[in-house]
mmCIF file of C-alpha atoms in Angstrom:
data_model
loop_
_atom_site.group_PDB
_atom_site.id
_atom_site.type_symbol
_atom_site.label_atom_id
_atom_site.label_comp_id
_atom_site.label_asym_id
_atom_site.label_seq_id
_atom_site.Cartn_x
_atom_site.Cartn_y
_atom_site.Cartn_z
ATOM 1 C CA MET A 15 -125.813 -29.056 8.176
ATOM 2 C CA GLY A 16 -126.756 -27.269 5.094
ATOM 3 C CA PHE A 17 -125.580 -23.992 3.677
ATOM 4 C CA GLU A 18 -128.240 -21.724 5.152
ATOM 5 C CA SER A 19 -126.887 -21.251 8.567
ATOM 6 C CA GLY A 20 -123.885 -22.012 10.804
ATOM 7 C CA ALA A 21 -120.489 -23.403 9.679
ATOM 8 C CA VAL A 22 -120.394 -25.237 6.386
ATOM 9 C CA SER A 23 -118.374 -28.177 5.178
ATOM 10 C CA PHE A 24 -118.054 -29.004 1.521
ATOM 11 C CA ARG A 25 -115.972 -29.745 -1.512
ATOM 12 C CA TRP A 26 -116.151 -27.960 -4.822
ATOM 13 C CA TYR A 27 -117.420 -29.328 -8.124
ATOM 14 C CA HIS A 28 -116.964 -27.929 -11.555
ATOM 15 C CA LEU A 29 -119.828 -28.291 -14.072
ATOM 16 C CA PRO A 30 -118.851 -28.500 -17.819
ATOM 17 C CA HIS A 31 -122.271 -27.288 -18.750
ATOM 18 C CA PRO A 32 -124.894 -25.216 -17.178
ATOM 19 C CA LEU A 33 -127.811 -27.092 -15.626
ATOM 20 C CA PRO A 34 -130.732 -27.659 -18.035
ATOM 21 C CA ASP A 35 -133.765 -25.404 -18.005
ATOM 22 C CA ASP A 36 -135.821 -28.339 -16.565
ATOM 23 C CA ALA A 37 -133.305 -29.050 -13.654
ATOM 24 C CA ILE A 38 -135.902 -29.020 -11.084
ATOM 25 C CA GLU A 39 -138.176 -31.404 -13.069
ATOM 26 C CA ARG A 40 -135.289 -33.750 -13.441
ATOM 27 C CA MET A 41 -134.499 -33.725 -9.712
ATOM 28 C CA ALA A 42 -138.349 -34.316 -8.971
ATOM 29 C CA ALA A 43 -138.096 -37.328 -11.393
ATOM 30 C CA HIS A 44 -135.160 -38.709 -9.335
ATOM 31 C CA ALA A 45 -136.600 -37.920 -5.894
ATOM 32 C CA ALA A 46 -135.938 -39.913 -2.813
ATOM 33 C CA PRO A 47 -138.164 -42.936 -2.426
ATOM 34 C CA PRO A 48 -141.071 -42.779 0.089
ATOM 35 C CA LEU A 49 -140.444 -44.344 3.413
ATOM 36 C CA GLU A 50 -142.479 -47.442 2.717
ATOM 37 C CA ALA A 51 -140.237 -48.238 -0.278
ATOM 38 C CA ILE A 52 -136.988 -48.185 1.649
ATOM 39 C CA GLY A 53 -135.428 -51.593 2.018
ATOM 40 C CA ALA A 54 -132.012 -53.132 3.099
ATOM 41 C CA GLU A 55 -130.167 -51.861 -0.022
ATOM 42 C CA GLU A 56 -129.222 -48.133 0.233
ATOM 43 C CA VAL A 57 -131.083 -46.020 -2.387
ATOM 44 C CA GLY A 58 -130.377 -42.303 -3.189
ATOM 45 C CA GLY A 59 -132.591 -39.626 -4.193
ATOM 46 C CA TRP A 60 -133.316 -35.778 -4.074
ATOM 47 C CA VAL A 61 -135.169 -33.990 -1.319
ATOM 48 C CA SER A 62 -135.428 -30.422 -0.690
ATOM 49 C CA SER A 63 -133.170 -28.583 1.725
ATOM 50 C CA ARG A 64 -136.038 -27.920 4.144
ATOM 51 C CA HIS A 65 -136.001 -31.375 5.682
ATOM 52 C CA LEU A 66 -135.127 -35.067 4.631
ATOM 53 C CA LEU A 67 -138.745 -36.057 4.145
ATOM 54 C CA ASP A 68 -139.525 -33.266 1.777
ATOM 55 C CA ARG A 69 -139.788 -35.170 -1.603
ATOM 56 C CA VAL A 70 -141.993 -32.434 -3.191
ATOM 57 C CA LEU A 71 -139.352 -30.781 -5.439
ATOM 58 C CA LYS A 72 -140.746 -27.477 -6.903
ATOM 59 C CA ALA A 73 -139.214 -24.049 -7.602
ATOM 60 C CA GLU A 74 -140.546 -22.733 -4.318
ATOM 61 C CA SER A 75 -138.938 -25.566 -2.241
ATOM 62 C CA VAL A 76 -135.545 -25.701 -4.062
ATOM 63 C CA ILE A 77 -134.729 -22.169 -5.329
ATOM 64 C CA ARG A 78 -133.896 -19.683 -2.646
ATOM 65 C CA GLU A 79 -132.765 -16.128 -3.585
ATOM 66 C CA GLY A 80 -131.471 -17.289 -7.019
ATOM 67 C CA TRP A 81 -129.614 -20.432 -5.475
ATOM 68 C CA ILE A 82 -130.568 -24.168 -6.143
ATOM 69 C CA LEU A 83 -130.528 -25.693 -2.706
ATOM 70 C CA ALA A 84 -131.177 -29.411 -2.405
ATOM 71 C CA THR A 85 -130.134 -32.560 -0.544
ATOM 72 C CA LEU A 86 -129.106 -36.103 -1.941
ATOM 73 C CA ARG A 87 -130.692 -38.457 0.625
ATOM 74 C CA LEU A 88 -129.273 -41.918 0.907
ATOM 75 C CA SER A 89 -131.691 -44.181 2.732
ATOM 76 C CA ALA A 90 -131.572 -47.790 4.009
ATOM 77 C CA ARG A 91 -133.237 -49.821 6.698
ATOM 78 C CA LYS A 92 -130.777 -51.647 8.998
ATOM 79 C CA ILE A 93 -131.082 -54.237 11.643
ATOM 80 C CA PRO A 94 -128.731 -53.619 14.639
ATOM 81 C CA PRO A 95 -126.330 -56.578 14.628
ATOM 82 C CA ALA A 96 -126.953 -57.259 18.255
ATOM 83 C CA LEU A 97 -130.695 -57.419 17.709
ATOM 84 C CA LEU A 98 -130.225 -59.775 14.722
ATOM 85 C CA ALA A 99 -127.906 -62.002 16.615
ATOM 86 C CA ALA A 100 -130.344 -62.270 19.653
ATOM 87 C CA GLU A 101 -133.267 -62.986 17.459
ATOM 88 C CA CYS A 102 -131.591 -65.676 15.418
ATOM 89 C CA ARG A 103 -130.198 -67.335 18.619
ATOM 90 C CA MET A 104 -133.835 -67.359 20.227
ATOM 91 C CA GLU A 105 -135.032 -69.118 17.046
ATOM 92 C CA GLU A 106 -132.189 -71.598 16.960
ATOM 93 C CA LEU A 107 -132.875 -72.443 20.617
ATOM 94 C CA ALA A 108 -136.516 -73.009 19.946
ATOM 95 C CA LEU A 109 -135.677 -75.186 17.080
ATOM 96 C CA ARG A 110 -133.287 -77.343 19.051
ATOM 97 C CA ALA A 111 -136.028 -77.753 21.798
ATOM 98 C CA VAL A 112 -138.716 -78.842 19.212
ATOM 99 C CA GLU A 113 -136.287 -81.344 17.507
ATOM 100 C CA ASP A 114 -134.478 -82.376 20.686
ATOM 101 C CA SER A 115 -131.217 -81.794 18.830
ATOM 102 C CA PRO A 116 -127.818 -80.530 20.339
ATOM 103 C CA ALA A 117 -127.143 -78.297 17.479
ATOM 104 C CA VAL A 118 -128.608 -76.520 14.423
ATOM 105 C CA ARG A 119 -127.468 -77.426 10.925
ATOM 106 C CA ARG A 120 -125.821 -74.885 8.782
ATOM 107 C CA ARG A 121 -128.673 -74.713 6.234
ATOM 108 C CA GLN A 122 -131.357 -74.265 9.057
ATOM 109 C CA ARG A 123 -129.173 -71.491 10.663
ATOM 110 C CA GLN A 124 -129.187 -69.681 7.158
ATOM 111 C CA GLU A 125 -132.940 -70.161 6.890
ATOM 112 C CA ILE A 126 -133.558 -68.891 10.349
ATOM 113 C CA ARG A 127 -131.400 -65.623 9.505
ATOM 114 C CA ARG A 128 -133.284 -65.137 6.380
ATOM 115 C CA ALA A 129 -136.803 -65.290 7.989
ATOM 116 C CA VAL A 130 -135.726 -63.130 10.902
ATOM 117 C CA ILE A 131 -134.457 -60.465 8.478
ATOM 118 C CA GLU A 132 -137.642 -60.587 6.554
ATOM 119 C CA ARG A 133 -139.549 -60.291 9.727
ATOM 120 C CA LEU A 134 -137.789 -57.383 11.366
ATOM 121 C CA LEU A 135 -136.477 -55.301 8.593
ATOM 122 C CA PRO A 136 -139.874 -53.632 7.822
ATOM 123 C CA GLN A 137 -139.992 -52.669 11.565
ATOM 124 C CA MET A 138 -136.775 -50.856 11.518
ATOM 125 C CA PRO A 139 -136.783 -47.069 11.072
ATOM 126 C CA PRO A 140 -134.946 -45.993 7.910
ATOM 127 C CA GLN A 141 -131.512 -44.573 8.293
ATOM 128 C CA PHE A 142 -130.577 -41.460 6.472
ATOM 129 C CA ARG A 143 -127.231 -40.077 5.165
ATOM 130 C CA ALA A 144 -127.440 -36.636 3.753
ATOM 131 C CA ILE A 145 -125.372 -34.595 1.229
ATOM 132 C CA PRO A 146 -126.618 -30.889 0.990
ATOM 133 C CA MET A 147 -125.614 -29.034 -2.136
ATOM 134 C CA ALA A 148 -125.763 -25.525 -3.299
ATOM 135 C CA HIS A 149 -125.340 -24.101 -6.766
ATOM 136 C CA ARG A 150 -125.912 -20.591 -8.345
ATOM 137 C CA PRO A 151 -126.908 -21.206 -11.937
ATOM 138 C CA THR A 152 -124.817 -18.265 -13.319
ATOM 139 C CA THR A 153 -121.584 -19.996 -12.410
ATOM 140 C CA SER A 154 -119.981 -23.229 -13.065
ATOM 141 C CA PHE A 155 -119.205 -24.108 -9.599
ATOM 142 C CA LEU A 156 -121.215 -26.339 -7.124
ATOM 143 C CA TYR A 157 -120.784 -26.809 -3.469
ATOM 144 C CA ALA A 158 -121.726 -30.277 -1.970
ATOM 145 C CA ALA A 159 -120.980 -31.665 1.529
ATOM 146 C CA ALA A 160 -119.623 -35.035 0.213
ATOM 147 C CA LEU A 161 -116.603 -34.914 2.257
ATOM 148 C CA SER A 162 -115.336 -38.483 1.941
ATOM 149 C CA ASP A 163 -114.298 -40.087 -1.348
ATOM 150 C CA SER A 164 -116.987 -42.560 -1.123
ATOM 151 C CA LEU A 165 -119.628 -39.967 -0.682
ATOM 152 C CA SER A 166 -118.248 -37.981 -3.435
ATOM 153 C CA ASP A 167 -118.520 -40.951 -5.748
ATOM 154 C CA LEU A 168 -122.128 -41.493 -4.792
ATOM 155 C CA PHE A 169 -122.883 -37.797 -5.365
ATOM 156 C CA THR A 170 -121.269 -37.629 -8.768
ATOM 157 C CA ALA A 171 -123.011 -40.723 -9.843
ATOM 158 C CA HIS A 172 -126.413 -39.461 -8.738
ATOM 159 C CA PHE A 173 -125.684 -36.004 -10.303
ATOM 160 C CA ARG A 174 -124.773 -37.691 -13.678
ATOM 161 C CA HIS A 175 -127.936 -39.981 -13.610
ATOM 162 C CA THR A 176 -130.097 -36.954 -13.006
ATOM 163 C CA PHE A 177 -128.626 -34.338 -15.316
ATOM 164 C CA GLY A 178 -126.724 -36.394 -17.850
ATOM 165 C CA PHE A 179 -123.402 -34.991 -17.343
ATOM 166 C CA PRO A 180 -120.717 -35.171 -14.517
ATOM 167 C CA ALA A 181 -119.865 -32.786 -11.730
ATOM 168 C CA THR A 182 -116.126 -33.050 -11.361
ATOM 169 C CA PRO A 183 -114.667 -32.976 -7.945
ATOM 170 C CA LEU A 184 -112.286 -30.016 -7.818
ATOM 171 C CA ASP A 185 -109.219 -31.491 -5.999
ATOM 172 C CA ALA A 186 -105.790 -30.031 -6.201
ATOM 173 C CA ALA A 187 -105.131 -31.804 -9.493
ATOM 174 C CA ALA A 188 -108.341 -30.936 -11.185
ATOM 175 C CA ALA A 189 -108.048 -27.199 -10.070
ATOM 176 C CA ALA A 190 -104.558 -27.056 -11.698
ATOM 177 C CA VAL A 191 -106.183 -28.121 -14.946
ATOM 178 C CA LEU A 192 -109.141 -25.599 -14.511
ATOM 179 C CA LEU A 193 -107.057 -22.743 -13.672
ATOM 180 C CA ARG A 194 -103.867 -23.140 -15.664
ATOM 181 C CA ARG A 195 -104.386 -26.145 -17.968
ATOM 182 C CA LEU A 196 -101.708 -27.848 -15.967
ATOM 183 C CA ASP A 197 -101.306 -31.548 -15.725
ATOM 184 C CA VAL A 198 -99.596 -31.874 -12.339
ATOM 185 C CA ARG A 199 -98.089 -35.209 -13.382
ATOM 186 C CA ASP A 200 -95.763 -33.366 -15.675
ATOM 187 C CA LEU A 201 -94.180 -31.249 -12.832
ATOM 188 C CA PRO A 202 -90.750 -32.175 -11.571
ATOM 189 C CA PRO A 203 -90.520 -33.441 -7.904
ATOM 190 C CA ALA A 204 -89.604 -30.928 -5.486
ATOM 191 C CA SER A 205 -88.470 -31.089 -1.816
ATOM 192 C CA PHE A 206 -88.748 -28.177 0.725
ATOM 193 C CA SER A 207 -86.355 -29.831 3.251
ATOM 194 C CA PRO A 208 -82.522 -28.846 2.964
ATOM 195 C CA GLN A 209 -81.870 -32.528 3.924
ATOM 196 C CA VAL A 210 -84.025 -34.296 1.419
ATOM 197 C CA PRO A 211 -83.186 -34.132 -2.372
ATOM 198 C CA ASP A 212 -86.081 -33.399 -4.866
ATOM 199 C CA ARG A 213 -85.981 -36.874 -6.327
ATOM 200 C CA ASP A 214 -86.857 -38.544 -3.153
ATOM 201 C CA VAL A 215 -90.346 -36.903 -2.789
ATOM 202 C CA PRO A 216 -93.367 -37.383 -5.065
ATOM 203 C CA VAL A 217 -95.236 -34.566 -6.520
ATOM 204 C CA GLU A 218 -98.248 -33.927 -4.222
ATOM 205 C CA ILE A 219 -99.404 -30.611 -5.359
ATOM 206 C CA GLY A 220 -102.085 -30.144 -2.611
ATOM 207 C CA ARG A 221 -99.659 -30.722 0.087
ATOM 208 C CA GLU A 222 -97.055 -28.557 -1.460
ATOM 209 C CA PHE A 223 -99.774 -25.803 -1.685
ATOM 210 C CA LEU A 224 -100.639 -26.009 1.902
ATOM 211 C CA THR A 225 -97.051 -25.939 2.986
ATOM 212 C CA TRP A 226 -96.531 -22.789 0.790
ATOM 213 C CA LEU A 227 -99.510 -21.229 2.535
ATOM 214 C CA TRP A 228 -97.738 -21.840 5.927
ATOM 215 C CA PHE A 229 -94.469 -20.297 4.556
ATOM 216 C CA GLN A 230 -96.451 -17.175 3.413
ATOM 217 C CA ALA A 231 -98.440 -17.022 6.645
ATOM 218 C CA GLU A 232 -95.113 -16.847 8.656
ATOM 219 C CA THR A 233 -93.079 -14.788 6.261
ATOM 220 C CA VAL A 234 -95.499 -12.286 4.580
ATOM 221 C CA ARG A 235 -98.325 -12.592 7.036
ATOM 222 C CA ASP A 236 -101.078 -9.960 6.274
ATOM 223 C CA HIS A 237 -99.711 -8.659 2.986
ATOM 224 C CA ILE A 238 -100.178 -11.663 0.583
ATOM 225 C CA GLU A 239 -100.777 -10.487 -3.051
ATOM 226 C CA VAL A 240 -103.314 -12.197 -5.089
ATOM 227 C CA PRO A 241 -104.586 -11.103 -8.521
ATOM 228 C CA ARG A 242 -107.672 -8.970 -8.543
ATOM 229 C CA HIS A 243 -108.008 -8.632 -4.779
ATOM 230 C CA PRO A 244 -106.564 -6.499 -2.091
ATOM 231 C CA PRO A 245 -103.755 -8.056 -0.023
ATOM 232 C CA LEU A 246 -104.795 -10.980 2.192
ATOM 233 C CA ALA A 247 -103.973 -11.852 5.729
ATOM 234 C CA LEU A 248 -103.134 -15.545 6.309
ATOM 235 C CA GLN A 249 -102.853 -17.602 9.539
ATOM 236 C CA ILE A 250 -102.211 -21.186 9.941
ATOM 237 C CA GLU A 251 -103.217 -23.169 13.296
ATOM 238 C CA GLY A 252 -103.185 -26.493 14.780
ATOM 239 C CA PRO A 253 -103.841 -29.288 14.788
ATOM 240 C CA LEU A 254 -101.478 -29.986 11.944
ATOM 241 C CA VAL A 255 -101.208 -33.154 9.927
ATOM 242 C CA LEU A 256 -97.843 -33.686 8.007
ATOM 243 C CA ALA A 257 -97.164 -36.647 5.810
ATOM 244 C CA ARG A 258 -94.429 -38.159 3.592
ATOM 245 C CA GLU A 259 -94.471 -41.822 2.163
ATOM 246 C CA GLY A 260 -91.438 -43.798 3.110
ATOM 247 C CA GLU A 261 -89.667 -45.131 6.006
ATOM 248 C CA GLY A 262 -90.792 -44.482 9.520
ATOM 249 C CA ALA A 263 -94.174 -42.859 10.403
ATOM 250 C CA HIS A 264 -95.900 -41.688 7.291
ATOM 251 C CA VAL A 265 -98.396 -39.416 8.953
ATOM 252 C CA THR A 266 -97.756 -37.164 11.996
ATOM 253 C CA THR A 267 -100.445 -35.276 13.828
ATOM 254 C CA LEU A 268 -99.470 -32.374 16.144
ATOM 255 C CA ARG A 269 -102.007 -30.823 18.436
ATOM 256 C CA ASP A 270 -102.067 -28.942 21.659
ATOM 257 C CA GLY A 271 -99.563 -26.456 23.014
ATOM 258 C CA GLU A 272 -97.910 -24.616 20.107
ATOM 259 C CA PRO A 273 -97.510 -27.247 17.435
ATOM 260 C CA LEU A 274 -96.448 -24.791 14.712
ATOM 261 C CA TYR A 275 -93.328 -23.944 16.716
ATOM 262 C CA SER A 276 -92.711 -27.299 18.234
ATOM 263 C CA ALA A 277 -89.587 -29.336 17.803
ATOM 264 C CA GLU A 278 -91.759 -32.011 16.198
ATOM 265 C CA ALA A 279 -92.963 -29.734 13.595
ATOM 266 C CA LYS A 280 -89.408 -28.655 12.523
ATOM 267 C CA THR A 281 -88.364 -32.326 12.641
ATOM 268 C CA CYS A 282 -91.180 -33.380 10.316
ATOM 269 C CA LEU A 283 -90.392 -30.606 7.865
ATOM 270 C CA MET A 284 -86.637 -31.363 7.938
ATOM 271 C CA ALA A 285 -87.617 -35.173 7.107
ATOM 272 C CA GLY A 286 -89.349 -34.116 4.029
ATOM 273 C CA LYS A 287 -92.723 -34.156 5.281
ATOM 274 C CA ARG A 288 -95.419 -31.682 4.027
ATOM 275 C CA LEU A 289 -98.541 -30.227 5.564
ATOM 276 C CA CYS A 290 -101.539 -31.917 4.335
ATOM 277 C CA ARG A 291 -104.196 -30.609 6.768
ATOM 278 C CA ALA A 292 -104.414 -27.623 8.970
ATOM 279 C CA ARG A 293 -106.659 -24.893 10.419
ATOM 280 C CA VAL A 294 -106.441 -21.966 8.173
ATOM 281 C CA SER A 295 -107.699 -18.333 8.653
ATOM 282 C CA VAL A 296 -108.044 -15.914 5.665
ATOM 283 C CA GLY A 297 -108.539 -12.204 6.271
ATOM 284 C CA LEU A 298 -109.799 -9.650 3.673
ATOM 285 C CA GLN A 299 -110.743 -6.001 4.476
ATOM 286 C CA GLY A 300 -112.114 -6.891 7.976
ATOM 287 C CA MET A 301 -113.764 -10.162 7.035
ATOM 288 C CA VAL A 302 -112.228 -13.540 8.271
ATOM 289 C CA TRP A 303 -112.986 -16.934 6.998
ATOM 290 C CA ARG A 304 -111.748 -19.863 9.370
ATOM 291 C CA MET A 305 -111.805 -23.513 8.308
ATOM 292 C CA THR A 306 -109.938 -26.810 8.366
ATOM 293 C CA PHE A 307 -108.430 -27.451 4.918
ATOM 294 C CA ASP A 308 -107.331 -30.782 3.561
ATOM 295 C CA GLY A 309 -104.816 -30.199 0.728
ATOM 296 C CA ASP A 310 -105.125 -33.618 -0.865
ATOM 297 C CA THR A 311 -108.804 -33.348 -1.417
ATOM 298 C CA PHE A 312 -109.601 -29.688 -1.268
ATOM 299 C CA VAL A 313 -112.130 -30.515 1.431
ATOM 300 C CA PHE A 314 -113.130 -27.642 3.626
ATOM 301 C CA ARG A 315 -114.414 -28.438 6.987
ATOM 302 C CA SER A 316 -116.279 -26.186 9.381
ATOM 303 C CA LEU A 317 -115.881 -23.011 7.444
ATOM 304 C CA THR A 318 -117.144 -19.974 9.321
ATOM 305 C CA LEU A 319 -118.426 -17.169 7.206
ATOM 306 C CA PRO A 320 -118.114 -13.558 8.139
ATOM 307 C CA GLU A 321 -121.753 -12.152 8.768
ATOM 308 C CA ASP A 322 -123.249 -8.894 9.454
ATOM 309 C CA PRO A 323 -125.307 -9.068 12.750
ATOM 310 C CA GLN A 324 -127.274 -6.146 11.782
ATOM 311 C CA ARG A 325 -128.835 -8.017 9.041
ATOM 312 C CA THR A 326 -132.170 -9.453 10.326
ATOM 313 C CA ASP A 327 -134.203 -10.229 7.180
ATOM 314 C CA PRO A 328 -133.713 -13.893 6.397
ATOM 315 C CA GLY A 329 -133.399 -13.440 2.651
ATOM 316 C CA SER A 330 -130.633 -10.707 2.945
ATOM 317 C CA ARG A 331 -128.870 -12.868 5.482
ATOM 318 C CA PHE A 332 -128.724 -15.735 3.261
ATOM 319 C CA LEU A 333 -127.645 -13.781 0.310
ATOM 320 C CA GLU A 334 -124.916 -12.203 2.337
ATOM 321 C CA ARG A 335 -123.797 -15.815 3.458
ATOM 322 C CA MET A 336 -123.648 -17.206 -0.063
ATOM 323 C CA MET A 337 -121.790 -13.910 -1.290
ATOM 324 C CA ARG A 338 -119.173 -14.437 1.233
ATOM 325 C CA LEU A 339 -119.037 -18.073 0.285
ATOM 326 C CA GLU A 340 -118.465 -16.891 -3.409
ATOM 327 C CA THR A 341 -115.994 -14.346 -2.365
ATOM 328 C CA PHE A 342 -114.026 -17.107 -0.408
ATOM 329 C CA ARG A 343 -114.003 -19.326 -3.478
ATOM 330 C CA GLU A 344 -112.574 -16.546 -5.570
ATOM 331 C CA ILE A 345 -109.674 -15.728 -3.348
ATOM 332 C CA TRP A 346 -108.824 -19.251 -2.476
ATOM 333 C CA LEU A 347 -108.494 -20.090 -6.149
ATOM 334 C CA ALA A 348 -106.663 -16.859 -6.662
ATOM 335 C CA LEU A 349 -104.135 -18.032 -3.942
ATOM 336 C CA TYR A 350 -103.879 -21.513 -5.568
ATOM 337 C CA GLY A 351 -103.446 -19.895 -9.011
ATOM 338 C CA ARG A 352 -100.522 -17.594 -7.675
ATOM 339 C CA PHE A 353 -98.866 -20.805 -6.258
ATOM 340 C CA LEU A 354 -99.301 -22.682 -9.512
ATOM 341 C CA ASP A 355 -97.640 -19.716 -11.321
ATOM 342 C CA GLU A 356 -94.554 -19.962 -9.094
ATOM 343 C CA ARG A 357 -94.640 -23.768 -9.284
ATOM 344 C CA ILE A 358 -94.515 -23.727 -13.306
ATOM 345 C CA ASP A 359 -91.893 -21.070 -13.551
ATOM 346 C CA SER A 360 -88.530 -22.814 -13.152
ATOM 347 C CA ASN A 361 -86.710 -19.739 -11.978
ATOM 348 C CA ARG A 362 -89.233 -18.492 -9.523
ATOM 349 C CA TRP A 363 -89.606 -22.069 -8.239
ATOM 350 C CA THR A 364 -85.983 -22.561 -7.585
ATOM 351 C CA SER A 365 -85.726 -19.219 -5.662
ATOM 352 C CA LEU A 366 -89.034 -20.120 -3.698
ATOM 353 C CA LYS A 367 -87.608 -23.571 -2.682
ATOM 354 C CA SER A 368 -84.346 -21.983 -1.541
ATOM 355 C CA ARG A 369 -86.223 -19.483 0.596
ATOM 356 C CA MET A 370 -88.554 -22.219 2.135
ATOM 357 C CA ARG A 371 -85.441 -24.408 2.898
ATOM 358 C CA GLU A 372 -83.994 -21.649 4.736
ATOM 359 C CA TRP A 373 -87.328 -20.945 6.514
ATOM 360 C CA ILE A 374 -87.461 -24.570 7.670
ATOM 361 C CA GLN A 375 -83.741 -24.572 8.755
ATOM 362 C CA GLN A 376 -84.111 -21.462 10.784
ATOM 363 C CA ARG A 377 -87.519 -21.939 12.188
ATOM 364 C CA PRO A 378 -87.786 -22.133 15.958
ATOM 365 C CA ALA A 379 -88.397 -25.479 17.654
ATOM 366 C CA HIS A 380 -89.802 -25.157 21.126
ATOM 367 C CA LEU A 381 -89.662 -28.132 23.392
#
């Protein structure tokens, strides 16, 4: 789903330069191929956000209320494996009957498969994968629904090919560089468990951040201070995914019931596992954003945006949605910046670890 309605799923990208003045012309020059040109190899190209067949990229189809909305369409024709196998088998049986042979030679089988593919492939409907993107030219951030690493790699490759410079995925490490010029590889390891020494856990800054959010949500609740914003309210919900490389189960998923206050959650935290995915709600002045957040990749899934039901004009509703999306980015990066400030200050970090270890030690564990 795109950015114009409903929940949105995306990851952030940072642009080192503004898009060129001829950005739309460049996208049009790299538009998705027509249907008749699609073959077995997947090809990518831009279409408008209106639908996946809209290859006419002009200002009126790409720009909406000052935002660039487009979709990277990935297209290929595929023959269903069962159909391909059946067609090849039919040809092999026919050949055996003609030659009165009990078997088909390997070379013949390869030739039959090649001929069947050539015959069937043009008849197959194209299959599409879509990566919607949204960008406001006055900012250096871009939103794209490239949720997996493989899709993100494809998106960044096509973006560079189109515009001549990269869009950098803003994961936890890249965001630390952007916000604080911090290379997270220079940070010392840190354990939140009272039973696991620091040296036994690697630096995984995204998981540390999400576990810190959990701690904040249960100890500070609705008075979380961040720079340049009123106090935030924060809530963590299940399902929870906790992880730690090492012996035993590396990844534990807790769902149903009360996973936050379960004995299993406390056991995971005591074993040195950290939260790497959870449902998160952020509240600010009566507005609430809810999503599933992945700490490793900084991918946001099914983010619901606060909307005013009184707005009926499509243009104003869209602008409000995108304003709420931008506000969410600002407060989330402000939260992450506050965490990084504590992480790089040795005195504050030592105190924080002590309080988090006490929080883990004393947290309830319902059976």
